């Protein structure tokens, strides 16, 4: 059964034994956070794994996998999960006229404003196909369509991720360990550097691409996910602080999806920290209460015991990240 993050959070906050006034202030703040909507645009060429990625990261199988869109009726598809809204957008490469129309659709969506007059799209996730040698149309899309329309102070709204890392050099994927071997690792690192360079040279914008595997069922064969924790972590960091909490209630709750990553960082821990920041920021709480909320977010040894009922949030994250 799906666990509810807000419920866990409220339970722990009540258990902190705060003064009535502080408690109600916090709970009111959580109510406001619950009302936040997070809009993510997922962009990438046909078959790069947009649907697979959406399905792996989030809670419901929302997007059909392996179905080719009809170039004639190519539109931006909208999926709504609770307060998370995903815009699934095919890439370019279907001929000049179709591309032009399609680029215009993307731009219209990118410049759309929400009811507060802020950009509707909080984050653009651009997915590149790691098994493909030709990334020309993807750079066209990133450099000439997306980045120029992100708005001056919002260049950090884009995240570039290379999917199908396992297919970049299939013989160099270690299927037992579910990770790239040293040769493939080096190859993927080079790929990241060259993507970064091509975008920087063309637009002046710094991006930090990562590689991963959405992992998926294909012909009945289960392919395992890799670096999804890193992908989610980077997405959260590129998302406005007050909206980061939205991920908590919508991420895939099957632990096996999140097991394998490059272990450069404890991404699960980092995700918890960023979501904690989302809860405390703008809550108008003092340092002591911020710290108390911090303790209800940690899976490791709990630094300082606050109250007695510490545990629902910890349980929520441990159930997912182990
Ligand atoms: N080897 C490998 N295959 C993958 C990975 N992710 C997705 N695939 C496969 O790639 C194919 C296309 O994936 P989709 O998720 O449908 O791609 P898409 O970008 O949504 O495609 P369109 O909606 O048609 O534009 C499917 O057969 C997936 O199983 C991965 O990490 N590794
Ligand atoms: Mg799709």
XYZ file of C-alpha atoms and ligand atoms in Angstrom:
355
model
C 0.000 0.000 0.000
C 1.195 3.483 -0.792
C 2.485 5.343 2.227
C 1.503 8.958 2.597
C 4.428 11.254 3.266
C 2.413 14.185 4.590
C 0.664 11.918 7.056
C 4.020 10.649 8.341
C 5.305 14.194 8.616
C 2.272 15.424 10.514
C 2.429 12.445 12.835
C 6.079 13.158 13.684
C 5.472 16.865 14.133
C 2.669 16.169 16.580
C 5.006 13.747 18.372
C 7.711 16.380 18.797
C 5.886 17.821 21.784
C 6.181 21.413 20.613
C 4.315 24.295 22.181
C 0.789 24.546 20.797
C 1.453 27.768 18.931
C 4.530 26.414 17.200
C 2.868 23.164 16.355
C -0.092 24.809 14.680
C 2.196 27.188 12.820
C 4.110 24.214 11.446
C 1.031 22.213 10.522
C -0.373 25.248 8.740
C 2.871 25.510 6.825
C 2.601 21.836 5.811
C -0.908 22.559 4.541
C 0.508 25.289 2.338
C 3.246 22.977 1.089
C 0.627 20.380 0.222
C -1.047 22.881 -2.061
C 2.161 23.411 -4.066
C 2.144 22.136 -7.613
C 5.300 20.917 -9.284
C 5.455 20.947 -13.085
C 8.178 18.968 -14.836
C 8.674 18.899 -18.591
C 10.348 15.737 -19.859
C 11.879 16.190 -23.285
C 13.781 13.825 -25.549
C 13.918 12.065 -28.887
C 11.684 9.145 -29.773
C 12.619 6.039 -27.831
C 15.219 7.672 -25.536
C 13.252 6.455 -22.533
C 11.023 9.315 -21.399
C 8.125 7.049 -20.505
C 10.403 4.490 -18.843
C 12.053 7.225 -16.770
C 8.751 8.724 -15.648
C 7.475 5.284 -14.676
C 10.644 4.394 -12.797
C 10.870 7.601 -10.774
C 7.263 8.097 -9.902
C 4.511 6.270 -8.258
C 2.092 5.218 -10.929
C 2.633 3.701 -14.340
C 1.619 6.876 -16.069
C 3.192 6.716 -19.476
C 3.049 3.992 -22.072
C 6.416 2.496 -22.916
C 7.623 1.698 -26.400
C 4.747 3.297 -28.266
C 5.806 5.506 -31.095
C 3.920 8.784 -31.281
C 2.392 9.672 -34.585
C 4.433 12.588 -35.956
C 1.298 14.083 -37.467
C -0.544 14.403 -34.193
C 2.522 14.908 -32.051
C 1.494 16.816 -28.972
C 2.676 17.436 -25.456
C 1.068 14.893 -23.144
C 0.110 15.797 -19.609
C 0.121 13.376 -16.680
C -1.172 14.442 -13.304
C -0.208 12.568 -10.113
C -1.421 14.288 -6.986
C 0.357 17.612 -7.067
C 3.029 16.518 -9.513
C 2.373 17.338 -13.154
C 4.477 15.808 -15.888
C 4.595 17.063 -19.457
C 5.836 14.328 -21.787
C 7.259 15.935 -24.874
C 8.608 14.183 -27.950
C 11.935 15.366 -29.344
C 12.779 16.780 -32.720
C 13.745 14.777 -35.781
C 10.479 14.155 -37.587
C 11.105 16.459 -40.497
C 11.378 20.214 -40.834
C 7.719 21.188 -40.672
C 6.881 18.864 -37.789
C 9.973 20.038 -35.895
C 9.026 23.666 -36.318
C 5.528 23.112 -35.023
C 6.842 21.016 -32.223
C 9.502 23.527 -31.155
C 6.769 26.157 -30.987
C 4.651 23.932 -28.714
C 7.610 23.482 -26.371
C 8.395 27.189 -26.306
C 4.751 28.089 -25.614
C 4.755 25.741 -22.642
C 8.114 27.019 -21.385
C 7.030 30.635 -21.324
C 3.582 29.911 -19.849
C 2.966 31.550 -16.470
C 1.093 30.118 -13.490
C -1.516 32.033 -11.464
C 1.281 33.721 -9.451
C 2.861 35.025 -12.621
C 5.803 32.656 -12.257
C 6.979 30.224 -14.913
C 4.628 27.227 -14.984
C 7.379 24.728 -15.761
C 9.611 24.322 -12.713
C 12.096 21.947 -14.278
C 12.980 20.693 -17.740
C 14.453 17.212 -17.780
C 16.171 16.565 -21.094
C 16.820 12.896 -21.751
C 19.509 11.839 -24.192
C 19.763 8.329 -25.603
C 23.070 6.887 -24.424
C 22.939 4.172 -27.050
C 22.858 6.658 -29.908
C 25.933 8.101 -31.628
C 24.004 11.000 -33.081
C 22.925 13.618 -30.603
C 22.628 16.433 -33.141
C 18.865 16.875 -32.884
C 19.079 16.846 -29.083
C 21.623 19.670 -29.077
C 19.457 21.582 -31.519
C 16.605 21.244 -29.042
C 18.648 22.121 -25.946
C 20.681 24.955 -27.434
C 18.172 26.609 -29.749
C 14.774 25.841 -28.250
C 14.963 25.155 -24.517
C 17.809 27.212 -23.071
C 16.986 30.450 -24.917
C 13.431 30.245 -23.506
C 14.192 29.434 -19.880
C 14.320 33.035 -18.715
C 17.397 34.864 -17.484
C 17.418 33.853 -13.839
C 16.262 30.345 -14.517
C 19.086 28.720 -16.386
C 19.287 26.181 -13.558
C 15.810 24.931 -14.466
C 17.310 22.435 -16.933
C 18.755 19.016 -16.158
C 20.377 16.913 -18.862
C 20.471 13.161 -18.281
C 21.842 10.387 -20.466
C 19.676 7.270 -20.313
C 20.481 3.718 -21.436
C 23.994 3.889 -20.017
C 23.994 0.094 -20.318
C 23.598 0.351 -24.091
C 26.432 2.797 -24.698
C 28.840 -0.178 -24.784
C 26.760 -3.234 -23.933
C 29.782 -5.522 -23.579
C 31.123 -3.252 -20.859
C 28.044 -3.284 -18.656
C 28.590 -5.579 -15.690
C 25.210 -7.297 -15.449
C 26.088 -9.056 -12.200
C 26.935 -5.894 -10.345
C 24.530 -3.833 -12.452
C 27.064 -1.094 -13.124
C 29.426 0.042 -15.877
C 32.922 -1.464 -15.871
C 35.957 0.859 -15.787
C 36.102 1.226 -19.580
C 32.434 2.125 -19.890
C 32.650 4.436 -16.893
C 35.433 6.355 -18.587
C 33.501 6.432 -21.856
C 30.383 7.786 -20.122
C 32.394 10.409 -18.233
C 33.836 11.581 -21.557
C 30.357 11.713 -23.017
C 29.195 13.882 -20.144
C 32.133 16.236 -20.630
C 31.434 16.583 -24.326
C 27.715 17.247 -23.775
C 28.595 19.874 -21.176
C 31.082 21.480 -23.539
C 28.726 21.578 -26.523
C 26.032 23.267 -24.471
C 28.435 25.720 -22.846
C 29.992 26.724 -26.169
C 26.655 27.248 -27.807
C 24.688 28.930 -25.014
C 27.151 29.934 -22.293
C 25.083 27.919 -19.824
C 26.650 25.417 -17.433
C 24.832 22.121 -17.140
C 25.921 19.086 -15.171
C 24.736 16.032 -17.074
C 24.514 12.627 -15.437
C 24.112 9.134 -16.834
C 21.648 6.459 -15.681
C 19.448 3.550 -16.721
C 15.709 3.833 -16.389
C 15.681 0.070 -16.523
C 12.613 -1.520 -17.911
C 10.777 -4.551 -19.093
C 11.591 -5.319 -22.678
C 10.528 -8.565 -24.299
C 9.772 -9.826 -20.837
C 13.363 -9.352 -19.737
C 13.830 -7.251 -16.615
C 16.527 -4.621 -16.941
C 17.587 -3.091 -13.654
C 17.672 0.601 -12.962
C 20.926 2.406 -12.232
C 21.621 5.867 -10.774
C 17.942 6.728 -10.368
C 18.717 8.008 -6.857
C 21.270 10.342 -8.406
C 18.814 11.465 -11.064
C 16.122 12.182 -8.474
C 18.639 13.933 -6.230
C 19.791 16.220 -9.069
C 16.192 16.904 -10.061
C 15.345 17.901 -6.503
C 18.333 20.246 -6.343
C 17.214 21.922 -9.581
C 13.702 22.428 -8.160
C 12.644 25.515 -6.168
C 13.081 24.761 -2.435
C 9.424 25.156 -1.462
C 8.382 22.610 -4.098
C 10.898 19.884 -3.276
C 8.518 18.256 -0.825
C 6.256 17.288 -3.749
C 8.724 14.577 -4.774
C 8.414 12.841 -1.411
C 4.807 11.940 -1.897
C 5.131 10.909 -5.522
C 8.322 8.911 -5.793
C 8.278 5.223 -6.606
C 7.951 3.323 -3.346
C 9.427 0.065 -4.642
C 12.857 -0.127 -2.956
C 14.512 -2.232 -5.700
C 14.340 0.680 -8.130
C 16.653 2.751 -5.916
C 19.308 0.204 -5.001
C 22.114 0.620 -7.546
C 24.000 3.858 -8.069
C 27.562 5.139 -8.407
C 27.798 5.678 -4.629
C 29.738 8.898 -5.019
C 27.337 10.272 -2.453
C 24.621 8.883 -0.203
C 21.868 10.131 -2.496
C 19.042 8.854 -0.287
C 20.426 10.896 2.603
C 20.871 13.917 0.364
C 17.269 13.639 -0.849
C 16.026 13.549 2.751
C 18.123 16.601 3.593
C 16.734 18.579 0.671
C 13.163 17.644 1.511
C 13.764 18.632 5.134
C 14.917 22.025 3.813
C 11.674 22.253 1.898
C 9.712 21.743 5.115
C 11.611 24.251 7.216
C 12.167 27.002 4.663
C 9.529 29.669 4.846
C 7.932 28.045 7.881
C 9.071 30.913 10.061
C 10.432 28.433 12.576
C 13.416 29.155 14.789
C 16.683 27.240 14.814
C 15.644 24.852 17.573
C 12.485 23.760 15.789
C 14.300 23.534 12.476
C 16.739 21.225 14.207
C 13.932 19.208 15.752
C 12.433 18.717 12.311
C 15.919 17.740 11.152
C 15.965 14.868 13.615
C 12.734 13.452 12.275
C 14.339 13.297 8.818
C 17.437 11.255 9.526
C 17.698 7.543 8.882
C 21.107 7.067 10.439
C 21.874 7.430 14.131
C 19.561 10.091 15.447
C 21.747 12.877 16.747
C 19.487 14.296 19.349
C 16.364 12.643 20.612
C 13.485 15.058 20.489
C 10.214 13.886 21.902
C 9.331 10.228 21.785
C 7.347 9.552 18.641
C 10.223 10.129 16.220
C 9.853 7.641 13.464
C 7.169 7.933 10.806
C 9.249 10.042 8.406
C 12.333 7.935 9.057
C 10.254 4.838 8.377
C 8.915 6.349 5.181
C 12.388 6.989 3.733
C 13.976 3.805 5.065
C 11.201 1.815 3.435
C 12.222 3.314 0.112
C 16.000 3.803 0.254
C 16.810 1.050 2.721
N 18.701 -0.967 -22.423
C 17.869 -0.057 -21.950
N 16.673 0.116 -22.538
C 15.863 1.060 -22.057
C 16.217 1.858 -20.943
N 15.211 2.716 -20.708
C 14.265 2.468 -21.636
N 14.645 1.471 -22.466
C 13.880 0.890 -23.591
O 13.819 1.827 -24.654
C 12.584 1.698 -25.346
C 11.894 3.042 -25.466
O 11.532 3.490 -24.167
P 10.333 4.507 -23.916
O 10.309 4.759 -22.451
O 9.094 4.074 -24.558
O 10.890 5.783 -24.686
P 10.131 7.172 -24.967
O 11.167 8.228 -24.943
O 8.979 7.328 -24.053
O 9.633 6.937 -26.448
P 8.477 7.724 -27.248
O 7.339 7.970 -26.295
O 8.134 6.784 -28.332
O 9.105 8.975 -27.757
C 11.748 0.670 -24.588
O 11.841 -0.554 -25.245
C 12.435 0.602 -23.236
O 12.286 -0.661 -22.631
C 17.489 1.618 -20.319
O 17.893 2.249 -19.338
N 18.265 0.662 -20.873
Mg 6.906 7.683 -24.385
